[in-house]
PDB file of C-alpha atoms in Angstrom:
ATOM      1  CA  UNK A  12      31.764 -16.213 -28.546  1.00 71.00           C
ATOM      2  CA  UNK A  13      28.150 -15.151 -27.988  1.00 77.00           C
ATOM      3  CA  UNK A  14      27.182 -18.896 -27.147  1.00 84.00           C
ATOM      4  CA  UNK A  15      29.095 -19.133 -24.702  1.00 82.00           C
ATOM      5  CA  UNK A  16      27.760 -16.138 -22.964  1.00 83.00           C
ATOM      6  CA  UNK A  17      24.547 -17.272 -23.073  1.00 85.00           C
ATOM      7  CA  UNK A  18      25.129 -20.363 -21.994  1.00 86.00           C
ATOM      8  CA  UNK A  19      26.834 -17.911 -18.687  1.00 88.00           C
ATOM      9  CA  UNK A  20      24.052 -16.582 -18.556  1.00 86.00           C
ATOM     10  CA  UNK A  21      21.365 -18.892 -18.589  1.00 88.00           C
ATOM     11  CA  UNK A  22      23.006 -21.456 -16.339  1.00 90.00           C
ATOM     12  CA  UNK A  23      23.803 -18.307 -13.709  1.00 91.00           C
ATOM     13  CA  UNK A  24      19.633 -17.519 -14.457  1.00 92.00           C
ATOM     14  CA  UNK A  25      19.189 -21.293 -13.018  1.00 91.00           C
ATOM     15  CA  UNK A  26      21.572 -21.315 -10.715  1.00 91.00           C
ATOM     16  CA  UNK A  27      19.265 -18.438  -8.777  1.00 92.00           C
ATOM     17  CA  UNK A  28      15.910 -19.252  -9.803  1.00 90.00           C
ATOM     18  CA  UNK A  29      17.427 -22.954  -7.624  1.00 88.00           C
ATOM     19  CA  UNK A  30      18.639 -20.497  -4.586  1.00 90.00           C
ATOM     20  CA  UNK A  31      14.986 -18.670  -4.931  1.00 87.00           C
ATOM     21  CA  UNK A  32      12.678 -22.032  -5.332  1.00 88.00           C
ATOM     22  CA  UNK A  33      14.604 -24.366  -3.107  1.00 87.00           C
ATOM     23  CA  UNK A  34      13.134 -22.739   0.215  1.00 87.00           C
ATOM     24  CA  UNK A  35       9.943 -22.888  -0.763  1.00 87.00           C
ATOM     25  CA  UNK A  36       9.824 -26.030  -1.741  1.00 87.00           C
ATOM     26  CA  UNK A  37      11.832 -27.767   1.561  1.00 85.00           C
ATOM     27  CA  UNK A  38       8.918 -25.596   3.352  1.00 87.00           C
ATOM     28  CA  UNK A  39       6.037 -27.066   0.855  1.00 87.00           C
ATOM     29  CA  UNK A  40       7.317 -30.438   1.331  1.00 86.00           C
ATOM     30  CA  UNK A  41       7.734 -30.258   4.923  1.00 85.00           C
ATOM     31  CA  UNK A  42       3.791 -29.392   5.139  1.00 85.00           C
ATOM     32  CA  UNK A  43       3.123 -32.120   4.363  1.00 85.00           C
ATOM     33  CA  UNK A  44       4.946 -33.798   7.162  1.00 82.00           C
ATOM     34  CA  UNK A  45       4.378 -35.672   9.899  1.00 78.00           C
ATOM     35  CA  UNK A  46       7.238 -35.605  13.323  1.00 75.00           C
ATOM     36  CA  UNK A  47       8.729 -38.660  12.622  1.00 74.00           C
ATOM     37  CA  UNK A  48       8.764 -37.600   8.093  1.00 73.00           C
ATOM     38  CA  UNK A  49      10.582 -34.511   9.453  1.00 74.00           C
ATOM     39  CA  UNK A  50      12.904 -36.204  11.997  1.00 71.00           C
ATOM     40  CA  UNK A  51      13.263 -39.398   9.372  1.00 68.00           C
ATOM     41  CA  UNK A  52      15.666 -37.572   7.684  1.00 66.00           C
ATOM     42  CA  UNK A  53      16.041 -35.624   3.946  1.00 63.00           C
ATOM     43  CA  UNK A  54      13.283 -37.485   2.372  1.00 68.00           C
ATOM     44  CA  UNK A  55      11.312 -35.007  -0.913  1.00 71.00           C
ATOM     45  CA  UNK A  56       8.848 -37.127  -2.518  1.00 72.00           C
ATOM     46  CA  UNK A  57       5.294 -37.818  -1.359  1.00 73.00           C
ATOM     47  CA  UNK A  58       4.516 -41.582  -1.024  1.00 70.00           C
ATOM     48  CA  UNK A  59       7.794 -42.926  -2.321  1.00 71.00           C
ATOM     49  CA  UNK A  60       9.868 -41.493   0.713  1.00 75.00           C
ATOM     50  CA  UNK A  61       7.395 -40.434   2.904  1.00 75.00           C
ATOM     51  CA  UNK A  62       3.943 -40.479   4.128  1.00 79.00           C
ATOM     52  CA  UNK A  63       1.837 -36.740   3.588  1.00 80.00           C
ATOM     53  CA  UNK A  64       0.007 -35.320   6.070  1.00 81.00           C
ATOM     54  CA  UNK A  65      -2.918 -32.759   6.813  1.00 83.00           C
ATOM     55  CA  UNK A  66      -1.919 -32.358   9.723  1.00 79.00           C
ATOM     56  CA  UNK A  67       0.207 -29.492   9.414  1.00 81.00           C
ATOM     57  CA  UNK A  68      -2.361 -27.118   7.280  1.00 85.00           C
ATOM     58  CA  UNK A  69      -5.507 -28.891   9.650  1.00 83.00           C
ATOM     59  CA  UNK A  70      -3.548 -27.179  12.677  1.00 82.00           C
ATOM     60  CA  UNK A  71      -3.210 -23.374  11.502  1.00 83.00           C
ATOM     61  CA  UNK A  72      -7.007 -24.035  11.060  1.00 81.00           C
ATOM     62  CA  UNK A  73      -7.429 -24.466  14.467  1.00 72.00           C
ATOM     63  CA  UNK A  74      -8.274 -29.099  13.698  1.00 68.00           C
ATOM     64  CA  UNK A  75      -5.504 -31.471  15.354  1.00 62.00           C
ATOM     65  CA  UNK A  76      -5.959 -29.296  18.709  1.00 62.00           C
ATOM     66  CA  UNK A  77      -3.836 -26.369  16.884  1.00 68.00           C
ATOM     67  CA  UNK A  78      -4.893 -22.884  16.587  1.00 76.00           C
ATOM     68  CA  UNK A  79      -6.673 -20.913  14.333  1.00 81.00           C
ATOM     69  CA  UNK A  80      -4.703 -18.536  12.348  1.00 87.00           C
ATOM     70  CA  UNK A  81      -8.129 -16.984   9.827  1.00 88.00           C
ATOM     71  CA  UNK A  82      -8.563 -13.954  12.282  1.00 90.00           C
ATOM     72  CA  UNK A  83      -4.896 -12.639  12.484  1.00 92.00           C
ATOM     73  CA  UNK A  84      -5.028 -13.412   9.402  1.00 92.00           C
ATOM     74  CA  UNK A  85      -7.580 -11.047   8.459  1.00 93.00           C
ATOM     75  CA  UNK A  86      -6.653  -8.687  10.660  1.00 94.00           C
ATOM     76  CA  UNK A  87      -3.043  -8.517   9.045  1.00 94.00           C
ATOM     77  CA  UNK A  88      -4.662  -7.442   5.363  1.00 94.00           C
ATOM     78  CA  UNK A  89      -7.184  -5.374   6.913  1.00 95.00           C
ATOM     79  CA  UNK A  90      -3.771  -3.081   8.615  1.00 96.00           C
ATOM     80  CA  UNK A  91      -1.727  -3.349   5.944  1.00 95.00           C
ATOM     81  CA  UNK A  92      -4.359  -2.707   3.604  1.00 94.00           C
ATOM     82  CA  UNK A  93      -5.694   0.002   4.794  1.00 96.00           C
ATOM     83  CA  UNK A  94      -2.221   1.912   6.310  1.00 96.00           C
ATOM     84  CA  UNK A  95      -0.234   0.823   2.550  1.00 95.00           C
ATOM     85  CA  UNK A  96      -3.427   2.913   1.075  1.00 95.00           C
ATOM     86  CA  UNK A  97      -3.521   5.806   3.169  1.00 96.00           C
ATOM     87  CA  UNK A  98       0.310   6.093   2.761  1.00 95.00           C
ATOM     88  CA  UNK A  99       0.249   6.220  -1.017  1.00 95.00           C
ATOM     89  CA  UNK A 100      -2.562   8.774  -0.882  1.00 94.00           C
ATOM     90  CA  UNK A 101      -0.728  11.032   1.359  1.00 94.00           C
ATOM     91  CA  UNK A 102       2.818  10.256   0.014  1.00 93.00           C
ATOM     92  CA  UNK A 103       1.599  10.845  -3.889  1.00 93.00           C
ATOM     93  CA  UNK A 104       0.616  14.095  -2.323  1.00 92.00           C
ATOM     94  CA  UNK A 105       3.305  15.411  -0.687  1.00 91.00           C
ATOM     95  CA  UNK A 106       5.877  14.020  -2.626  1.00 92.00           C
ATOM     96  CA  UNK A 107       4.264  16.131  -5.999  1.00 90.00           C
ATOM     97  CA  UNK A 108       4.343  18.952  -4.423  1.00 88.00           C
ATOM     98  CA  UNK A 109       8.304  18.463  -2.514  1.00 88.00           C
ATOM     99  CA  UNK A 110       8.438  17.524  -6.400  1.00 87.00           C
ATOM    100  CA  UNK A 111       6.745  20.258  -8.221  1.00 85.00           C
ATOM    101  CA  UNK A 112       7.030  23.582  -6.150  1.00 83.00           C
ATOM    102  CA  UNK A 113      10.034  24.986  -3.805  1.00 80.00           C
ATOM    103  CA  UNK A 114       9.676  25.295  -0.031  1.00 81.00           C
ATOM    104  CA  UNK A 115      11.717  27.219   1.680  1.00 78.00           C
ATOM    105  CA  UNK A 116      11.243  28.183   6.205  1.00 75.00           C
ATOM    106  CA  UNK A 117      14.671  29.761   6.876  1.00 74.00           C
ATOM    107  CA  UNK A 118      17.810  27.459   5.654  1.00 76.00           C
ATOM    108  CA  UNK A 119      15.452  24.407   5.400  1.00 80.00           C
ATOM    109  CA  UNK A 120      14.988  23.068   1.547  1.00 81.00           C
ATOM    110  CA  UNK A 121      12.874  20.500  -0.222  1.00 79.00           C
ATOM    111  CA  UNK A 122      15.836  18.032  -0.152  1.00 81.00           C
ATOM    112  CA  UNK A 123      15.930  18.784   4.231  1.00 82.00           C
ATOM    113  CA  UNK A 124      12.296  17.515   3.887  1.00 82.00           C
ATOM    114  CA  UNK A 125      12.654  14.412   1.803  1.00 82.00           C
ATOM    115  CA  UNK A 126      14.956  13.688   3.687  1.00 83.00           C
ATOM    116  CA  UNK A 127      13.403  14.074   6.708  1.00 83.00           C
ATOM    117  CA  UNK A 128      11.060  11.904   5.979  1.00 84.00           C
ATOM    118  CA  UNK A 129      13.636   8.858   4.957  1.00 83.00           C
ATOM    119  CA  UNK A 130      15.798   9.701   8.192  1.00 84.00           C
ATOM    120  CA  UNK A 131      12.004   8.051  10.254  1.00 82.00           C
ATOM    121  CA  UNK A 132      12.708   4.501   8.261  1.00 82.00           C
ATOM    122  CA  UNK A 133      16.566   5.079   9.611  1.00 84.00           C
ATOM    123  CA  UNK A 134      15.651   5.218  13.297  1.00 84.00           C
ATOM    124  CA  UNK A 135      15.812   1.700  15.263  1.00 87.00           C
ATOM    125  CA  UNK A 136      12.349   0.036  15.906  1.00 87.00           C
ATOM    126  CA  UNK A 137      12.990  -0.125  19.349  1.00 89.00           C
ATOM    127  CA  UNK A 138      13.375   4.031  19.258  1.00 89.00           C
ATOM    128  CA  UNK A 139       9.869   4.742  18.431  1.00 90.00           C
ATOM    129  CA  UNK A 140       7.929   1.407  20.769  1.00 91.00           C
ATOM    130  CA  UNK A 141       7.504   3.482  24.241  1.00 91.00           C
ATOM    131  CA  UNK A 142       6.135   6.429  22.393  1.00 92.00           C
ATOM    132  CA  UNK A 143       4.128   4.895  20.061  1.00 94.00           C
ATOM    133  CA  UNK A 144       2.397   2.693  23.208  1.00 94.00           C
ATOM    134  CA  UNK A 145       2.089   6.027  25.120  1.00 94.00           C
ATOM    135  CA  UNK A 146       0.420   7.536  22.541  1.00 93.00           C
ATOM    136  CA  UNK A 147      -2.272   4.641  21.250  1.00 94.00           C
ATOM    137  CA  UNK A 148      -2.738   4.024  25.101  1.00 93.00           C
ATOM    138  CA  UNK A 149      -4.025   8.170  25.960  1.00 94.00           C
ATOM    139  CA  UNK A 150      -5.468   7.693  22.766  1.00 92.00           C
ATOM    140  CA  UNK A 151      -7.033   4.468  23.738  1.00 92.00           C
ATOM    141  CA  UNK A 152      -6.019   2.765  21.031  1.00 92.00           C
ATOM    142  CA  UNK A 153      -3.711   0.391  22.117  1.00 93.00           C
ATOM    143  CA  UNK A 154      -3.950  -3.733  21.097  1.00 91.00           C
ATOM    144  CA  UNK A 155      -6.802  -2.138  18.489  1.00 93.00           C
ATOM    145  CA  UNK A 156      -7.116  -2.421  14.530  1.00 94.00           C
ATOM    146  CA  UNK A 157      -7.220   1.188  14.447  1.00 94.00           C
ATOM    147  CA  UNK A 158      -4.016   1.885  17.114  1.00 94.00           C
ATOM    148  CA  UNK A 159      -2.032  -0.111  14.307  1.00 95.00           C
ATOM    149  CA  UNK A 160      -3.658   1.465  11.042  1.00 96.00           C
ATOM    150  CA  UNK A 161      -1.989   5.304  12.158  1.00 95.00           C
ATOM    151  CA  UNK A 162       1.288   3.317  13.818  1.00 95.00           C
ATOM    152  CA  UNK A 163       1.806   1.825  10.060  1.00 96.00           C
ATOM    153  CA  UNK A 164       0.782   5.064   8.442  1.00 95.00           C
ATOM    154  CA  UNK A 165       3.985   6.371  10.035  1.00 92.00           C
ATOM    155  CA  UNK A 166       6.155   3.871   9.743  1.00 92.00           C
ATOM    156  CA  UNK A 167       4.668   3.115   5.861  1.00 94.00           C
ATOM    157  CA  UNK A 168       4.262   7.045   4.643  1.00 93.00           C
ATOM    158  CA  UNK A 169       8.143   7.648   4.122  1.00 92.00           C
ATOM    159  CA  UNK A 170       8.383   4.573   1.838  1.00 91.00           C
ATOM    160  CA  UNK A 171       5.671   6.354  -0.441  1.00 93.00           C
ATOM    161  CA  UNK A 172       7.722   9.528   0.051  1.00 92.00           C
ATOM    162  CA  UNK A 173      10.642   8.564  -0.793  1.00 90.00           C
ATOM    163  CA  UNK A 174       9.103   6.212  -3.876  1.00 90.00           C
ATOM    164  CA  UNK A 175       7.298   9.115  -5.181  1.00 91.00           C
ATOM    165  CA  UNK A 176       9.486  11.965  -5.195  1.00 90.00           C
ATOM    166  CA  UNK A 177      11.888   9.577  -7.170  1.00 87.00           C
ATOM    167  CA  UNK A 178       9.448   9.091  -9.644  1.00 88.00           C
ATOM    168  CA  UNK A 179       8.156  12.206  -9.838  1.00 89.00           C
ATOM    169  CA  UNK A 180      11.207  13.957 -10.325  1.00 87.00           C
ATOM    170  CA  UNK A 181      11.978  12.123 -13.476  1.00 85.00           C
ATOM    171  CA  UNK A 182       8.495  12.872 -15.166  1.00 84.00           C
ATOM    172  CA  UNK A 183       9.063  15.808 -17.937  1.00 84.00           C
ATOM    173  CA  UNK A 184       8.051  18.820 -16.552  1.00 83.00           C
ATOM    174  CA  UNK A 185       6.682  20.158 -19.951  1.00 84.00           C
ATOM    175  CA  UNK A 186       3.517  17.690 -19.312  1.00 84.00           C
ATOM    176  CA  UNK A 187       2.728  20.146 -16.313  1.00 82.00           C
ATOM    177  CA  UNK A 188       3.260  23.005 -18.625  1.00 82.00           C
ATOM    178  CA  UNK A 189       0.738  21.841 -21.294  1.00 86.00           C
ATOM    179  CA  UNK A 190      -1.693  21.254 -19.008  1.00 84.00           C
ATOM    180  CA  UNK A 191      -1.330  24.744 -17.849  1.00 84.00           C
ATOM    181  CA  UNK A 192      -1.605  26.366 -21.060  1.00 81.00           C
ATOM    182  CA  UNK A 193      -4.639  24.208 -21.136  1.00 82.00           C
ATOM    183  CA  UNK A 194      -6.095  26.214 -18.489  1.00 81.00           C
ATOM    184  CA  UNK A 195      -5.392  23.279 -15.456  1.00 82.00           C
ATOM    185  CA  UNK A 196      -4.767  24.515 -12.135  1.00 83.00           C
ATOM    186  CA  UNK A 197      -1.666  22.279 -10.614  1.00 81.00           C
ATOM    187  CA  UNK A 198      -4.261  19.906  -8.334  1.00 85.00           C
ATOM    188  CA  UNK A 199      -5.584  18.845 -11.688  1.00 87.00           C
ATOM    189  CA  UNK A 200      -2.944  18.797 -13.349  1.00 87.00           C
ATOM    190  CA  UNK A 201      -1.620  16.519 -11.042  1.00 87.00           C
ATOM    191  CA  UNK A 202      -4.496  14.270 -11.530  1.00 87.00           C
ATOM    192  CA  UNK A 203      -5.641  14.310 -15.057  1.00 86.00           C
ATOM    193  CA  UNK A 204      -2.030  14.160 -16.580  1.00 85.00           C
ATOM    194  CA  UNK A 205       0.395  13.451 -14.022  1.00 87.00           C
ATOM    195  CA  UNK A 206      -1.084  10.847 -11.634  1.00 86.00           C
ATOM    196  CA  UNK A 207      -2.619   8.250 -14.592  1.00 85.00           C
ATOM    197  CA  UNK A 208       1.076   8.786 -16.122  1.00 83.00           C
ATOM    198  CA  UNK A 209       2.862   7.579 -12.361  1.00 85.00           C
ATOM    199  CA  UNK A 210       1.077   4.012 -12.431  1.00 85.00           C
ATOM    200  CA  UNK A 211       4.210   2.111 -12.793  1.00 85.00           C
ATOM    201  CA  UNK A 212       5.583   4.341  -9.145  1.00 87.00           C
ATOM    202  CA  UNK A 213       2.061   3.912  -7.427  1.00 90.00           C
ATOM    203  CA  UNK A 214       3.181   0.073  -7.974  1.00 89.00           C
ATOM    204  CA  UNK A 215       6.281   0.104  -6.663  1.00 88.00           C
ATOM    205  CA  UNK A 216       5.576   2.145  -3.931  1.00 91.00           C
ATOM    206  CA  UNK A 217       2.754   0.593  -2.905  1.00 91.00           C
ATOM    207  CA  UNK A 218       4.764  -3.295  -3.055  1.00 91.00           C
ATOM    208  CA  UNK A 219       7.138  -1.748  -0.710  1.00 91.00           C
ATOM    209  CA  UNK A 220       4.359  -0.793   1.701  1.00 93.00           C
ATOM    210  CA  UNK A 221       3.058  -3.837   1.751  1.00 93.00           C
ATOM    211  CA  UNK A 222       6.089  -5.927   1.676  1.00 92.00           C
ATOM    212  CA  UNK A 223       7.223  -4.048   4.982  1.00 93.00           C
ATOM    213  CA  UNK A 224       3.232  -3.587   6.270  1.00 93.00           C
ATOM    214  CA  UNK A 225       2.579  -7.239   5.721  1.00 94.00           C
ATOM    215  CA  UNK A 226       5.552  -8.443   7.719  1.00 92.00           C
ATOM    216  CA  UNK A 227       6.320  -5.718  10.429  1.00 92.00           C
ATOM    217  CA  UNK A 228       6.454  -7.737  13.887  1.00 92.00           C
ATOM    218  CA  UNK A 229       7.890  -6.082  15.667  1.00 93.00           C
ATOM    219  CA  UNK A 230       5.306  -3.373  16.616  1.00 94.00           C
ATOM    220  CA  UNK A 231       2.393  -5.956  15.857  1.00 93.00           C
ATOM    221  CA  UNK A 232       3.778  -7.589  19.077  1.00 93.00           C
ATOM    222  CA  UNK A 233       4.361  -4.603  21.489  1.00 93.00           C
ATOM    223  CA  UNK A 234       1.214  -2.863  20.461  1.00 93.00           C
ATOM    224  CA  UNK A 235      -0.702  -5.731  20.839  1.00 90.00           C
ATOM    225  CA  UNK A 236      -1.899  -8.359  23.578  1.00 86.00           C
ATOM    226  CA  UNK A 237      -4.949 -10.486  24.005  1.00 83.00           C
ATOM    227  CA  UNK A 238      -7.595  -8.159  21.806  1.00 87.00           C
ATOM    228  CA  UNK A 239      -6.201  -7.823  18.515  1.00 90.00           C
ATOM    229  CA  UNK A 240      -3.127 -10.529  16.954  1.00 90.00           C
ATOM    230  CA  UNK A 241      -1.053 -10.332  13.752  1.00 93.00           C
ATOM    231  CA  UNK A 242      -0.334 -12.772  11.438  1.00 91.00           C
ATOM    232  CA  UNK A 243       3.437 -12.737  12.481  1.00 91.00           C
ATOM    233  CA  UNK A 244       2.196 -13.005  16.459  1.00 91.00           C
ATOM    234  CA  UNK A 245       0.522 -15.707  15.592  1.00 89.00           C
ATOM    235  CA  UNK A 246       2.852 -18.345  13.497  1.00 88.00           C
ATOM    236  CA  UNK A 247       5.270 -17.581  16.042  1.00 86.00           C
ATOM    237  CA  UNK A 248       2.775 -17.930  18.547  1.00 84.00           C
ATOM    238  CA  UNK A 249       2.827 -21.849  16.915  1.00 82.00           C
ATOM    239  CA  UNK A 250       6.402 -22.773  18.295  1.00 77.00           C
ATOM    240  CA  UNK A 251       6.360 -24.596  21.379  1.00 71.00           C
ATOM    241  CA  UNK A 252       8.983 -26.937  23.654  1.00 64.00           C
ATOM    242  CA  UNK A 253       9.089 -29.096  20.096  1.00 69.00           C
ATOM    243  CA  UNK A 254       9.170 -26.793  16.967  1.00 74.00           C
ATOM    244  CA  UNK A 255       6.068 -27.808  14.923  1.00 81.00           C
ATOM    245  CA  UNK A 256       7.662 -27.725  11.349  1.00 82.00           C
ATOM    246  CA  UNK A 257       4.926 -29.208   9.899  1.00 82.00           C
ATOM    247  CA  UNK A 258       2.508 -25.929  10.869  1.00 85.00           C
ATOM    248  CA  UNK A 259       5.655 -23.726  10.578  1.00 87.00           C
ATOM    249  CA  UNK A 260       5.743 -24.671   7.423  1.00 87.00           C
ATOM    250  CA  UNK A 261       2.444 -24.231   5.742  1.00 88.00           C
ATOM    251  CA  UNK A 262       1.931 -20.995   7.776  1.00 89.00           C
ATOM    252  CA  UNK A 263       5.308 -19.535   6.001  1.00 88.00           C
ATOM    253  CA  UNK A 264       3.482 -20.269   2.577  1.00 91.00           C
ATOM    254  CA  UNK A 265       0.198 -19.405   3.751  1.00 91.00           C
ATOM    255  CA  UNK A 266       1.912 -15.769   4.544  1.00 91.00           C
ATOM    256  CA  UNK A 267       4.148 -15.372   1.586  1.00 90.00           C
ATOM    257  CA  UNK A 268       0.999 -15.791  -1.120  1.00 89.00           C
ATOM    258  CA  UNK A 269      -0.783 -12.972  -1.313  1.00 89.00           C
ATOM    259  CA  UNK A 270       2.478 -11.020  -1.609  1.00 88.00           C
ATOM    260  CA  UNK A 271       3.566 -13.738  -4.471  1.00 87.00           C
ATOM    261  CA  UNK A 272      -0.158 -13.277  -6.236  1.00 87.00           C
ATOM    262  CA  UNK A 273      -0.308  -9.723  -5.905  1.00 86.00           C
ATOM    263  CA  UNK A 274       3.570  -9.535  -7.620  1.00 83.00           C
ATOM    264  CA  UNK A 275       2.564 -11.648 -10.431  1.00 83.00           C
ATOM    265  CA  UNK A 276      -1.349  -8.786 -11.085  1.00 81.00           C
ATOM    266  CA  UNK A 277       0.672  -5.725 -11.323  1.00 79.00           C
ATOM    267  CA  UNK A 278       3.677  -6.935 -13.100  1.00 75.00           C
ATOM    268  CA  UNK A 279       2.037  -6.442 -16.421  1.00 71.00           C
ATOM    269  CA  UNK A 280       1.291  -2.395 -14.656  1.00 67.00           C
ATOM    270  CA  UNK A 281       5.694  -2.837 -14.565  1.00 64.00           C
ATOM    271  CA  UNK A 282       6.629  -4.052 -17.364  1.00 58.00           C
ATOM    272  CA  UNK A 283       4.927  -1.280 -19.624  1.00 52.00           C
ATOM    273  CA  UNK A 284       6.545   2.479 -20.839  1.00 45.00           C
ATOM    274  CA  UNK A 285       3.930   4.549 -18.150  1.00 46.00           C
ATOM    275  CA  UNK A 286       4.751   7.820 -20.118  1.00 41.00           C
ATOM    276  CA  UNK A 287       4.786   6.757 -23.672  1.00 40.00           C
ATOM    277  CA  UNK A 288       3.562   8.643 -25.917  1.00 39.00           C
ATOM    278  CA  UNK A 289       3.077  11.215 -22.704  1.00 42.00           C
ATOM    279  CA  UNK A 290       5.289  13.483 -24.344  1.00 42.00           C
ATOM    280  CA  UNK A 291       3.484  15.629 -27.826  1.00 40.00           C
TER     281      UNK A 291
END
């Protein structure tokens, strides 16, 4: 019975792995094809079934009459990285306050404040497009990296607060009480005791912020024109009357590469017991 269970489990893992890997394998092979290779049917093995070419990759960096995406790529790194970092800092402070202290303003309580943050992600993006557009135009930040950073902070901050509030609620309050007995202030307790034991939560919140910020297309498209362009908009601009599957496949691989590498780097932190030995 145990052998059958293990066989079914590993078969399910294998099937799911194939389902996940297939799009990347398809994009990888397509990125090395030409127009004839793409329209020639399902071919997977280079040199045997099709002649590989670097045409799709060269077009991404200005070669072969293509468009250089280096600028938009760096812009996406700057905007997403800055907005995610600021959102994590502000969101962690707000989440710790909502988790450890009681706020009251009429009928508004901590849970209502937390729901207010989460509700910002419930609204359709189109509802926020016009207010953001008018605000950035008034501030002179339309079509700038700084304007996009401000917008992305507003979009990512609710995610950081939501994740960290739930994480702090599961951190034993005995840690705070022991630190207070040792003479620590609430802020000292946060920085010296709670924050070091919250690394897994910070990583999860950071990953969510980076993923949502990196993949955003709507605001990157509606709030920029010619001076500033992010990677999702640049990838869509590659399309023409004839869909360049080779270039789109290469750009898709380049766009997901940073998130995949980051996931591998931070995975070891998530697998650790963040609170192991913290309670004495």
